[in-house]
Amino acid sequence: MAEGRALSPVGCFGPRPWQDLLERAQALLRDLGLEPSLAALAHRVARLAPAPEAQHQAQNQAQNQAQAQAFWLLLGVLISESQGHSRVDLDQPDWPEPLAAAMGPWEPLRQALASPELEGLAGPSGRPLVWEGRWLSSQRLRASEIRAAEALRTLLRQPPGEARQQEPVLEDPVALNAEQRQTVALALASPLALITGRPGTGKTSILVALLRSLQRQTDPLPLDRILLAAPTGKAAQRMGEALRQGLEAIQAPDALDLRLREACPEPRTLHRALGYHAGAGGFRHHAEHPLPAGLIIVDEASMIGLELLEALLAALAPGARLVLLGDADQLPSVEAGAAFRELVAGLPQATATLHQSYRMDPRNPKGRHILLQAERIQAPARQAELWGEDGLRRGTAAEAAAAGGVWLVEPPALPALKGRWMAAFLQDWMRERVWGGEGPAAWRARVLAPLHHDGQDWTPADLDRARGLLAHFDGFRLLCPVNEGTDLVGVDPLNRHLHGLALEASADRLEWQPRFVAGEPVMVLGNDPRRGLFNGDQGLVLPVQRGDGEARLEALFPRGGGLAGFPLPAIQDSLDHAYAMTVHKSQGSEFRDLALVLPPAEHPALTREVLYTALTRAKAGVLLLGTQEAVQAACARSVARRSGLKERLG
C-alpha cells in the first residue's frame, strides 16, 4: 500500500479529516483500477461531510472516528455496486484490497452500523445505506429491486392472451421443434415470457413465428404497437438483420407476411426506445408517460442491468406484454445485478429454456466444436473434457485459421519474449484480417475512395461498398476480458498498437498523427440521443463527399437498412477504436472468427462466463491466446453477483 494509506481510518485525522479521506479514497480507487470512471465516487460520499464550522467544533475522537467509518462504509458499498453487486453480505463482506486494509477490522465497522453516530447513514429503512438481516445495500438499488419485483408480480397477474397458432407459421421458413413451438405458445399467451437458450437454439426462428402468429390472432396487434429493442446498438442491428432474413426466407408468404416484411418494426436500443435524455438524467417514458406499445420484445436480455429493467417495467402501458430473449449463462450486465439470470431462476412459470442447438449438427464441424467446448466450460463436471481427444486443439495461429474450431495458442514461456510474440501476432492479424490479406496498399485503395451522398441519399454503388466494408469487420474481432494490461494484454493497448500499425501504413500521406484514419473500426462510448447514437454502437471511419463539397472523414454507422454518417471532428471525442473490445461489449455481436487474449491466470476477470460468452460469439473459429493455466483458472472461477431480486420475486 502506498505511503499515507497505511494508517487505520479510525482515529484522529487532524484538522482536515475529510480532505484526507478524499485523497486516500482517490488513491485507493486508482489501486483498484477504477480510475478514471469511478473517481467521482469519493466526491459523492463527501456529501456526508459536516459543514466547515461543525468540523472545527468536532475535535473529539469518537466523532472523527464515526465520520471515517461512515465514509469507508459508503465508499465500500459504491465500489461493490461498481463491480456488479446490488448488496454486500455483512457475514462475508469480502471487500477488495486495498479497501479492506483501509477500512480496518470489519467487526468494529459492523458494530458501528447500529451506533448513534451513524444512525443517519444506515438503518432498516430510509437511510442512504439500508441493512436487511445479513445484507447491506444502498437505498437506491434496494428500492430498484423492490419496484422491479412488484412490477413483475403486477405484470404476471394480467389475464393470458390468445395463443392461436397456425401450422404453416410453425413449418415455414423452418419447421420448429416441440420446445420451440411451446415457446411460441408461451410468448403468445403469457404477459411475461422469458426465453433463454444457447446460440443456435433458434431464438430468431421463434421470434419470426411469434410475429407472424400475432398477425393471425382474432384481434391482431397492429404492427405499430409492437416494439423491438435490444440493450446495445449492435444487438439491435443484428436483431433487425436476423428478422429480415427470416421473413425473406418464407417460401409461401401470404398477404400478412408480405405486409410484415414491409412494415416490420425496426429494432432500437432500449435507451432510445425509452427516450433517454442525458440532460434530465432519466427517460421520457415512465409510469406517467408509458410506452405506446402493446407488446415489447427485447433481445440479448442478459445485458440488461437492474435499474434499466426497472425503467423498462415502469414504462409498460397497462395491459402491455413483455418478451425477453437471451442466454442466462452469458456474462451478466456490466451494471449492477444479474437481472435476466435471476428472472429465469425465480420465475419458472414464465420461462422457456431451449436445449436443442442446431450448431451441434455434425454437418457443421467448426460450429459444433466451438459449442461443444462452450458447454464443457459452463459445466464444471465436464471441464476435464477440454483437454481430451475432442477438446481444445493446440498449435499455431496459422494452423487454427485454416482448421477452425477452438484452438489454444500459447505464448513463449520466457517473459521477455511474450511482448514480441504478441506484437508479431498482431502484425499478422492486421495483414490477414483487417487488411483482408491484400496488404496495406490495396486496403488503402479500398477505404480512401470517397463515398458520395447527394444530399438526399447515398449512391447505390457506394452504399453497397460501405455495407461490404462494415460486413468485413463484422467477420472477426479481437476480444479481451480487461481494458488495461501489460504485454499487449488488454483492449486499450491492443487498440493503440493496431492504430499504430494503421498510422505506419499511412505514413506517406500523413503530416501528423490523427486520432483516426480511414478504414478504422470505431465504437461509441456514450449515449447521444440527439444523433441517435448509443453506447456500444459500432461503425467505420471513411471519407464522404456530400454534394459537390470536399471529401472529409466521417464515422459511419448502420441505421436500419441504410447508413448514417457524422463528421468525424464533431463526434471523435465520443469514439474509441474497435479493433479489440471487451467480452462484455461483444455481447449482442456475432463473428465468423475471433481471438480471445487471456490475461494471467490469477486475474479475477478470468471467469467461465467470460470464456463461454466469448466462444459463443464465434461461428467458425476461436483462438485462445494464453496459457493452459489461464483457461483452467477461468473455468474454476464463476461470476457471483450478490443481488436480491430473485428473493423479492417470491
XYZ file of C-alpha atoms in Angstrom:
650
model
C 0.000 0.000 0.000
C 1.293 3.455 -0.882
C 2.608 5.711 1.879
C -0.161 7.748 3.501
C -2.790 4.973 3.309
C -1.337 2.542 5.838
C -3.000 4.305 8.777
C -6.272 2.914 10.100
C -9.288 5.002 9.054
C -10.408 5.179 12.669
C -8.860 7.763 14.920
C -7.966 11.420 14.541
C -7.280 12.667 11.023
C -6.002 16.054 12.082
C -7.531 19.408 11.100
C -8.527 18.237 7.598
C -10.202 14.821 8.207
C -12.481 14.827 5.175
C -9.907 16.185 2.768
C -7.502 13.473 3.926
C -10.174 10.817 3.458
C -10.977 12.049 -0.040
C -7.323 11.987 -1.058
C -6.895 8.469 0.335
C -10.073 7.294 -1.360
C -8.984 8.583 -4.751
C -5.624 6.834 -4.383
C -7.437 3.671 -3.309
C -9.673 3.823 -6.386
C -6.590 4.069 -8.586
C -5.141 0.990 -6.870
C -8.372 -0.863 -7.610
C -8.110 0.072 -11.289
C -11.291 2.153 -11.085
C -9.817 5.408 -12.356
C -10.900 7.495 -14.119
C -14.516 6.380 -14.408
C -15.123 5.988 -10.675
C -13.001 8.768 -9.268
C -16.192 10.736 -8.649
C -17.233 8.154 -6.052
C -15.006 9.822 -3.488
C -16.765 13.114 -4.080
C -20.207 11.520 -3.884
C -19.519 10.432 -0.322
C -18.266 13.917 0.527
C -21.921 14.832 0.974
C -21.604 13.169 4.375
C -19.042 15.748 5.437
C -20.189 18.191 8.111
C -20.173 21.907 7.430
C -16.802 23.660 7.958
C -17.925 25.275 11.206
C -19.040 21.857 12.509
C -15.658 20.399 11.603
C -13.948 22.977 13.797
C -16.217 22.080 16.679
C -15.821 18.303 16.231
C -12.473 17.698 17.849
C -13.303 14.581 19.821
C -12.004 11.174 18.858
C -15.432 9.488 18.702
C -16.906 11.884 16.169
C -13.880 11.787 13.882
C -13.931 8.006 14.103
C -17.643 7.877 13.206
C -17.085 10.201 10.231
C -14.319 7.963 8.920
C -16.433 4.831 9.387
C -19.324 6.437 7.533
C -17.042 7.396 4.671
C -15.491 3.958 4.208
C -18.812 2.126 4.541
C -20.493 4.209 1.859
C -17.460 4.089 -0.406
C -17.297 0.306 0.043
C -20.933 -0.132 -0.961
C -20.474 2.099 -4.015
C -17.380 0.158 -5.095
C -19.307 -3.096 -4.619
C -22.034 -1.718 -6.892
C -19.425 -0.772 -9.490
C -18.391 -4.452 -9.540
C -21.952 -5.552 -10.304
C -23.320 -6.291 -6.836
C -26.509 -4.699 -5.572
C -25.771 -5.541 -1.933
C -22.980 -6.516 0.476
C -23.008 -9.654 2.603
C -22.400 -8.482 6.179
C -21.421 -12.016 7.221
C -18.753 -12.170 4.497
C -18.140 -8.597 3.315
C -15.164 -9.630 1.161
C -14.090 -6.018 0.415
C -11.384 -5.937 -2.283
C -7.869 -4.944 -1.340
C -6.716 -2.265 -0.681
C -10.174 -1.154 0.512
C -10.173 -3.861 3.194
C -6.865 -2.613 4.564
C -8.055 0.986 4.531
C -11.280 0.100 6.339
C -9.504 -1.778 9.115
C -11.109 -4.641 11.095
C -14.630 -5.361 9.924
C -16.249 -6.140 13.278
C -15.897 -2.575 14.670
C -17.369 -1.231 11.443
C -20.236 -3.697 11.634
C -20.967 -2.662 15.205
C -20.799 0.972 14.128
C -23.834 0.458 11.874
C -26.021 0.421 14.988
C -24.238 3.271 16.761
C -25.900 6.659 17.390
C -23.103 8.377 15.433
C -24.102 6.534 12.222
C -27.866 6.421 12.669
C -28.267 8.938 9.860
C -26.218 6.784 7.472
C -27.508 3.242 7.895
C -30.656 1.627 9.221
C -33.521 -0.744 8.452
C -35.051 1.795 6.022
C -34.996 5.401 4.916
C -31.212 5.809 5.116
C -28.519 6.118 2.421
C -27.470 2.578 3.435
C -30.111 0.001 4.351
C -29.481 -3.294 6.089
C -31.838 -6.259 5.997
C -30.590 -9.169 8.076
C -27.146 -10.021 6.718
C -27.406 -7.675 3.711
C -26.259 -4.070 3.364
C -27.250 -2.129 0.249
C -27.678 1.394 -0.987
C -31.196 2.721 -0.630
C -31.201 3.394 -4.385
C -30.579 -0.176 -5.540
C -32.695 -1.724 -2.802
C -35.619 0.448 -3.909
C -34.937 -0.516 -7.532
C -35.135 -4.228 -6.659
C -38.374 -3.747 -4.726
C -40.028 -1.739 -7.510
C -38.908 -4.185 -10.217
C -40.209 -7.195 -8.261
C -43.569 -5.537 -7.625
C -43.881 -4.550 -11.294
C -43.166 -8.141 -12.331
C -45.806 -9.505 -9.939
C -48.325 -6.994 -11.318
C -47.432 -7.972 -14.867
C -47.897 -11.681 -14.157
C -51.377 -11.031 -12.716
C -52.621 -9.879 -16.121
C -55.027 -12.276 -17.891
C -53.438 -14.520 -20.546
C -53.597 -13.578 -24.187
C -54.846 -15.607 -27.131
C -52.440 -18.394 -28.106
C -53.810 -19.214 -31.526
C -51.221 -20.909 -33.742
C -51.449 -21.978 -37.373
C -49.429 -24.888 -38.691
C -47.956 -23.098 -41.756
C -46.363 -20.477 -39.483
C -44.664 -23.242 -37.500
C -43.372 -25.048 -40.599
C -42.153 -22.238 -42.876
C -39.421 -20.961 -43.300
C -38.161 -23.683 -40.907
C -40.005 -26.428 -39.075
C -39.988 -25.604 -35.368
C -39.258 -28.436 -32.969
C -41.503 -29.251 -29.995
C -39.765 -26.983 -27.458
C -39.722 -24.090 -29.940
C -43.483 -24.491 -30.533
C -44.137 -24.490 -26.795
C -42.052 -21.337 -26.524
C -44.119 -19.561 -29.204
C -47.293 -20.574 -27.335
C -45.884 -19.184 -24.061
C -44.915 -15.883 -25.704
C -48.398 -15.536 -27.229
C -50.306 -16.296 -24.029
C -48.210 -15.081 -21.102
C -47.982 -11.402 -20.122
C -44.294 -12.111 -19.403
C -42.199 -14.616 -21.358
C -38.533 -15.308 -20.598
C -36.831 -17.240 -23.415
C -33.328 -18.489 -22.681
C -31.100 -20.705 -24.775
C -27.586 -21.134 -26.098
C -26.596 -19.902 -29.553
C -28.125 -21.945 -32.347
C -31.268 -22.932 -30.436
C -33.495 -20.983 -32.812
C -34.461 -17.868 -30.861
C -34.691 -15.877 -34.102
C -36.921 -18.530 -35.708
C -39.173 -18.322 -32.649
C -39.303 -14.535 -32.976
C -40.306 -14.763 -36.658
C -43.023 -17.304 -35.816
C -44.237 -15.133 -32.928
C -44.589 -12.008 -35.090
C -46.387 -13.965 -37.802
C -48.711 -15.595 -35.264
C -49.601 -12.228 -33.739
C -50.923 -11.084 -37.115
C -53.215 -14.114 -37.263
C -54.945 -13.722 -33.900
C -58.658 -12.985 -33.713
C -57.789 -9.436 -32.633
C -54.344 -8.901 -34.197
C -51.984 -6.425 -32.578
C -51.144 -3.587 -35.014
C -47.515 -3.623 -36.082
C -47.007 -0.063 -34.887
C -47.839 -1.229 -31.353
C -45.037 -3.807 -31.334
C -41.706 -2.528 -30.000
C -38.497 -4.429 -30.772
C -35.430 -3.497 -28.752
C -32.007 -4.602 -27.511
C -29.578 -3.202 -24.934
C -26.977 -2.046 -27.495
C -26.994 -0.661 -30.998
C -25.107 -3.670 -32.343
C -27.559 -6.101 -30.771
C -30.487 -4.099 -32.195
C -28.857 -4.115 -35.635
C -28.329 -7.889 -35.521
C -31.889 -8.423 -34.341
C -33.205 -6.448 -37.317
C -30.962 -8.231 -39.815
C -31.953 -11.665 -38.493
C -35.645 -10.779 -38.662
C -35.367 -9.510 -42.222
C -33.539 -12.666 -43.281
C -36.125 -14.851 -41.563
C -39.053 -13.065 -43.170
C -37.419 -13.130 -46.608
C -36.875 -16.885 -46.247
C -40.626 -17.638 -46.039
C -41.257 -19.854 -49.047
C -45.010 -19.325 -49.354
C -45.728 -15.827 -47.994
C -49.349 -14.666 -47.853
C -50.635 -11.089 -47.691
C -49.971 -10.853 -43.939
C -46.366 -11.998 -44.417
C -45.787 -9.505 -47.209
C -47.131 -6.704 -45.053
C -44.907 -7.823 -42.174
C -41.884 -7.708 -44.468
C -42.732 -4.139 -45.468
C -43.754 -2.774 -42.070
C -41.832 -4.863 -39.550
C -40.802 -2.575 -36.664
C -37.136 -1.594 -36.720
C -35.362 -2.671 -33.500
C -33.992 0.134 -31.356
C -31.761 0.349 -28.331
C -33.586 0.278 -25.021
C -32.259 3.727 -24.162
C -33.574 5.120 -27.432
C -36.928 3.358 -27.045
C -37.361 4.679 -23.505
C -36.364 8.176 -24.597
C -33.163 8.593 -22.634
C -32.327 12.246 -22.004
C -28.799 12.924 -20.808
C -29.575 16.415 -19.543
C -32.525 15.271 -17.442
C -30.687 12.120 -16.349
C -33.715 9.933 -16.987
C -36.199 8.584 -19.521
C -39.088 10.269 -21.303
C -41.218 7.137 -20.922
C -42.171 6.093 -17.394
C -45.263 5.184 -15.361
C -46.969 8.537 -16.056
C -45.970 8.513 -19.732
C -45.807 4.832 -20.768
C -44.521 3.379 -23.995
C -47.146 3.328 -26.773
C -46.784 -0.423 -27.282
C -48.941 -3.437 -26.520
C -46.018 -5.866 -26.846
C -42.323 -5.260 -26.193
C -39.746 -7.826 -27.308
C -36.162 -7.395 -26.091
C -33.253 -9.450 -27.415
C -29.925 -10.082 -25.610
C -31.682 -9.644 -22.273
C -28.687 -10.911 -20.267
C -27.144 -7.469 -20.854
C -29.947 -5.637 -19.014
C -28.938 -4.248 -15.624
C -31.237 -3.952 -12.634
C -32.021 -0.250 -12.994
C -32.628 -0.495 -16.744
C -35.012 -3.410 -16.130
C -36.862 -1.350 -13.563
C -37.135 1.571 -16.005
C -38.477 -0.741 -18.721
C -41.075 -2.296 -16.409
C -42.161 1.129 -15.167
C -42.728 2.283 -18.752
C -45.057 -0.605 -19.688
C -48.558 0.573 -20.507
C -51.456 -1.127 -18.672
C -52.150 -4.446 -20.401
C -48.858 -4.458 -22.318
C -46.890 -7.709 -22.514
C -43.148 -8.302 -22.365
C -40.925 -10.922 -24.015
C -37.246 -11.140 -23.024
C -34.875 -13.308 -25.083
C -31.316 -14.131 -24.091
C -28.831 -16.628 -22.728
C -28.880 -16.794 -18.929
C -25.434 -18.470 -18.949
C -23.731 -15.456 -20.522
C -21.999 -12.699 -18.607
C -24.470 -10.567 -16.669
C -24.798 -6.857 -17.298
C -21.906 -4.501 -16.642
C -24.374 -2.615 -14.454
C -25.396 -3.834 -11.001
C -27.376 -7.051 -10.726
C -27.882 -10.132 -12.879
C -31.469 -9.372 -13.800
C -32.184 -11.858 -16.599
C -30.437 -14.730 -14.808
C -32.447 -14.031 -11.653
C -35.742 -13.756 -13.529
C -35.128 -17.114 -15.222
C -34.258 -18.714 -11.881
C -37.068 -17.046 -9.956
C -39.967 -17.230 -12.428
C -40.039 -20.774 -13.873
C -43.714 -20.407 -14.775
C -42.800 -17.648 -17.247
C -39.608 -19.262 -18.569
C -38.923 -21.360 -21.652
C -35.463 -22.943 -21.853
C -34.243 -24.074 -25.262
C -31.840 -27.018 -25.259
C -31.530 -28.303 -28.836
C -28.818 -26.399 -30.712
C -28.523 -26.664 -34.460
C -24.886 -25.617 -34.270
C -24.259 -29.106 -32.889
C -25.181 -30.508 -36.290
C -22.379 -32.875 -37.433
C -22.591 -31.211 -40.838
C -21.237 -28.036 -39.203
C -17.993 -29.327 -37.622
C -16.493 -25.906 -36.867
C -19.573 -24.550 -35.095
C -20.119 -27.884 -33.360
C -16.578 -27.897 -31.969
C -16.971 -24.341 -30.632
C -20.280 -25.022 -28.930
C -19.035 -28.323 -27.512
C -16.148 -26.541 -25.770
C -18.512 -23.803 -24.544
C -20.751 -26.452 -22.970
C -17.764 -28.065 -21.268
C -16.568 -24.724 -19.908
C -20.007 -23.986 -18.474
C -20.405 -27.395 -16.774
C -17.769 -27.988 -14.038
C -18.245 -31.767 -14.254
C -17.246 -31.724 -17.933
C -14.296 -29.330 -17.864
C -11.725 -32.155 -17.910
C -13.013 -32.991 -21.413
C -11.452 -29.738 -22.666
C -8.099 -31.497 -22.602
C -9.315 -34.732 -24.190
C -9.281 -36.009 -27.753
C -12.120 -33.777 -28.970
C -11.212 -30.844 -26.723
C -9.176 -27.700 -27.307
C -6.762 -28.012 -30.198
C -3.204 -26.765 -29.851
C -0.988 -25.248 -32.464
C -0.098 -22.013 -34.195
C -2.415 -19.193 -35.188
C -1.908 -20.121 -38.859
C -2.970 -23.734 -38.217
C -6.004 -22.543 -36.275
C -7.110 -20.140 -39.024
C -7.046 -22.944 -41.574
C -8.872 -25.544 -39.480
C -11.484 -23.636 -37.458
C -12.926 -24.712 -34.129
C -11.317 -23.710 -30.817
C -7.531 -23.569 -30.559
C -5.239 -22.762 -27.647
C -2.196 -20.831 -28.875
C 0.284 -20.458 -26.017
C 2.893 -17.678 -25.767
C 6.592 -18.360 -25.166
C 7.480 -19.322 -21.607
C 10.148 -16.622 -21.286
C 8.541 -13.317 -20.168
C 10.980 -11.309 -22.281
C 9.650 -12.972 -25.444
C 5.924 -12.588 -24.766
C 5.684 -8.967 -25.884
C 7.493 -9.658 -29.163
C 5.354 -12.755 -29.737
C 2.158 -10.766 -29.294
C 3.415 -7.926 -31.495
C 4.168 -10.448 -34.271
C 0.691 -11.955 -33.891
C -0.910 -8.504 -34.183
C 1.117 -7.736 -37.305
C -0.230 -10.926 -38.880
C -3.764 -10.150 -37.638
C -3.613 -6.697 -39.219
C -2.393 -8.096 -42.523
C -4.651 -11.158 -42.773
C -7.806 -9.946 -41.016
C -8.030 -6.160 -41.070
C -6.437 -5.725 -44.481
C -8.025 -8.912 -45.751
C -4.747 -10.436 -46.902
C -4.408 -7.669 -49.502
C -1.656 -5.702 -47.840
C -1.826 -2.072 -46.745
C -1.675 -0.527 -50.233
C -4.678 -2.431 -51.598
C -6.607 -1.822 -48.382
C -5.932 1.912 -48.547
C -7.211 1.996 -52.096
C -10.480 0.441 -50.903
C -11.063 2.784 -47.984
C -9.762 6.068 -49.432
C -12.185 6.222 -52.368
C -14.873 8.657 -51.112
C -18.480 7.638 -50.653
C -20.908 10.018 -52.334
C -24.050 11.497 -50.799
C -26.169 13.809 -52.956
C -27.887 15.494 -50.023
C -30.790 13.053 -50.046
C -29.230 9.620 -50.119
C -26.125 7.605 -50.853
C -25.418 6.497 -54.383
C -26.423 2.803 -54.606
C -22.944 1.590 -55.516
C -21.327 3.460 -52.617
C -23.973 2.253 -50.177
C -23.222 -1.325 -51.199
C -19.486 -0.678 -50.852
C -19.909 0.780 -47.363
C -22.082 -2.157 -46.331
C -19.413 -4.527 -47.610
C -16.712 -2.813 -45.554
C -18.877 -2.900 -42.425
C -19.652 -6.569 -43.056
C -15.913 -7.214 -43.431
C -15.299 -6.043 -39.852
C -18.317 -7.988 -38.627
C -16.475 -11.153 -39.643
C -13.725 -11.076 -36.990
C -12.699 -9.392 -33.777
C -10.111 -9.343 -31.018
C -11.643 -9.780 -27.563
C -10.168 -9.421 -24.086
C -11.725 -9.593 -20.600
C -9.924 -6.441 -19.422
C -9.372 -2.917 -20.705
C -5.827 -2.405 -19.445
C -2.895 -4.794 -19.081
C 0.773 -5.414 -19.800
C 2.489 -7.157 -22.725
C -0.326 -6.137 -25.110
C -2.959 -7.816 -22.941
C -5.983 -5.530 -22.635
C -8.354 -3.819 -25.027
C -6.741 -0.380 -24.756
C -3.134 -1.438 -25.503
C -4.356 -3.725 -28.304
C -6.268 -0.871 -29.923
C -3.345 1.513 -29.508
C -0.960 -0.975 -31.106
C -3.210 -1.695 -34.096
C -3.902 2.009 -34.583
C -0.133 2.482 -34.643
C 0.134 -0.088 -37.429
C -2.567 1.770 -39.359
C -0.634 5.024 -38.934
C 2.558 3.362 -40.158
C 0.768 2.087 -43.246
C -0.477 5.625 -43.980
C 2.710 7.466 -43.015
C 3.479 8.595 -46.573
C 0.272 10.661 -46.767
C 0.015 11.945 -43.205
C 1.579 15.185 -41.971
C 0.606 14.423 -38.361
C -0.720 11.508 -36.365
C -4.513 11.840 -36.283
C -6.643 10.016 -33.778
C -8.430 8.096 -36.552
C -7.589 7.269 -40.158
C -9.762 5.973 -42.976
C -10.726 2.324 -42.647
C -10.593 2.104 -38.852
C -13.426 0.481 -36.869
C -14.873 2.611 -34.073
C -17.241 2.264 -31.126
C -19.448 4.876 -29.448
C -18.580 5.424 -25.770
C -21.715 7.214 -24.551
C -25.341 7.967 -25.298
C -26.099 10.763 -27.761
C -29.884 10.677 -28.326
C -29.796 13.810 -30.495
C -27.739 11.984 -33.105
C -29.322 8.602 -32.442
C -26.008 7.153 -31.230
C -25.753 4.998 -28.128
C -23.062 3.348 -26.054
C -21.648 0.313 -27.858
C -22.717 1.293 -31.394
C -20.059 0.138 -33.878
C -19.115 1.849 -37.109
C -16.308 2.658 -39.527
C -14.314 5.770 -40.442
C -14.481 6.513 -44.167
C -14.173 9.588 -46.421
C -17.506 11.044 -47.566
C -18.200 13.593 -50.279
C -21.505 15.365 -49.732
C -22.840 17.126 -52.803
C -20.066 18.992 -54.576
C -18.087 19.561 -51.401
C -14.688 18.270 -50.426
C -14.397 14.693 -49.187
C -13.997 14.559 -45.401
C -13.718 11.758 -42.896
C -16.958 10.661 -41.272
C -17.912 7.981 -38.764
C -20.488 5.766 -40.472
C -22.983 3.557 -38.641
C -25.612 1.113 -39.902
C -29.095 2.575 -39.492
C -31.884 0.161 -40.389
C -31.257 -0.794 -43.992
C -29.253 2.360 -44.614
C -26.283 4.282 -43.290
C -25.855 7.291 -41.002
C -22.715 9.414 -41.263
C -21.362 12.048 -38.863
C -18.409 14.406 -39.464
C -15.502 12.985 -37.503
C -14.469 16.218 -35.701
C -17.971 16.545 -34.253
C -18.047 13.164 -32.502
C -14.494 11.839 -32.294
C -14.257 12.619 -28.563
C -17.118 10.140 -28.055
C -15.424 7.386 -30.079
C -12.741 4.809 -29.500
C -11.090 2.288 -31.757
C -12.836 -1.084 -32.032
C -10.141 -3.376 -33.413
C -10.490 -5.002 -29.993
C -13.312 -4.917 -27.472
C -14.097 -6.370 -24.079
C -16.022 -9.617 -23.900
C -18.791 -7.690 -22.152
C -19.165 -5.292 -25.083
C -19.070 -8.145 -27.590
C -22.423 -9.408 -26.303
C -25.013 -8.863 -28.994
C -22.373 -9.338 -31.703
C -21.595 -12.418 -33.746
C -18.378 -13.022 -35.675
C -17.130 -15.689 -38.006
C -13.755 -15.827 -36.224
C -12.314 -14.228 -33.115
C -9.221 -14.235 -30.944
C -9.549 -14.007 -27.164
C -6.461 -12.554 -25.478
C -6.217 -14.029 -21.985
C -4.643 -12.186 -19.036
C -2.557 -14.112 -16.467
C -4.281 -16.978 -14.671
C -4.576 -15.084 -11.390
C -6.549 -12.175 -12.904
C -10.055 -12.022 -11.331
C -11.649 -11.039 -14.653
C -10.977 -14.544 -15.964
C -14.190 -16.492 -15.344
C -16.004 -19.310 -17.057
C -18.764 -16.855 -18.059
C -16.113 -14.823 -19.896
C -14.881 -17.895 -21.791
C -18.419 -19.124 -22.503
C -19.601 -15.722 -23.725
C -16.526 -15.212 -25.911
C -16.700 -18.654 -27.522
C -20.393 -18.306 -28.291
C -19.755 -15.075 -30.227
C -17.989 -17.083 -32.962
C -19.428 -19.324 -35.674
C -16.291 -20.804 -37.237
C -13.059 -20.240 -35.314
C -11.746 -19.181 -31.900
C -8.136 -18.529 -30.907
C -7.428 -18.573 -27.197
C -4.180 -16.620 -26.842
C -2.830 -17.555 -23.430
C -1.772 -20.420 -21.219
C -3.497 -23.638 -20.237
C -3.284 -22.399 -16.641
C -5.288 -19.292 -17.598
C -8.028 -21.412 -19.202
C -8.173 -23.722 -16.187
C -8.292 -20.765 -13.790
C -11.160 -19.221 -15.754
C -13.101 -22.498 -15.705
C -12.714 -22.691 -11.927
C -13.907 -19.128 -11.311
C -17.526 -18.025 -11.731
C -19.196 -14.616 -11.737
C -21.128 -14.402 -8.484
C -23.419 -11.402 -8.257
C -24.789 -10.528 -4.833
C -28.320 -9.416 -5.611
C -31.743 -9.714 -4.026
C -34.131 -9.558 -6.994
C -34.793 -13.307 -7.084
C -35.636 -13.378 -3.373
C -38.016 -10.441 -3.755
C -39.915 -12.255 -6.506
C -41.034 -14.935 -4.040
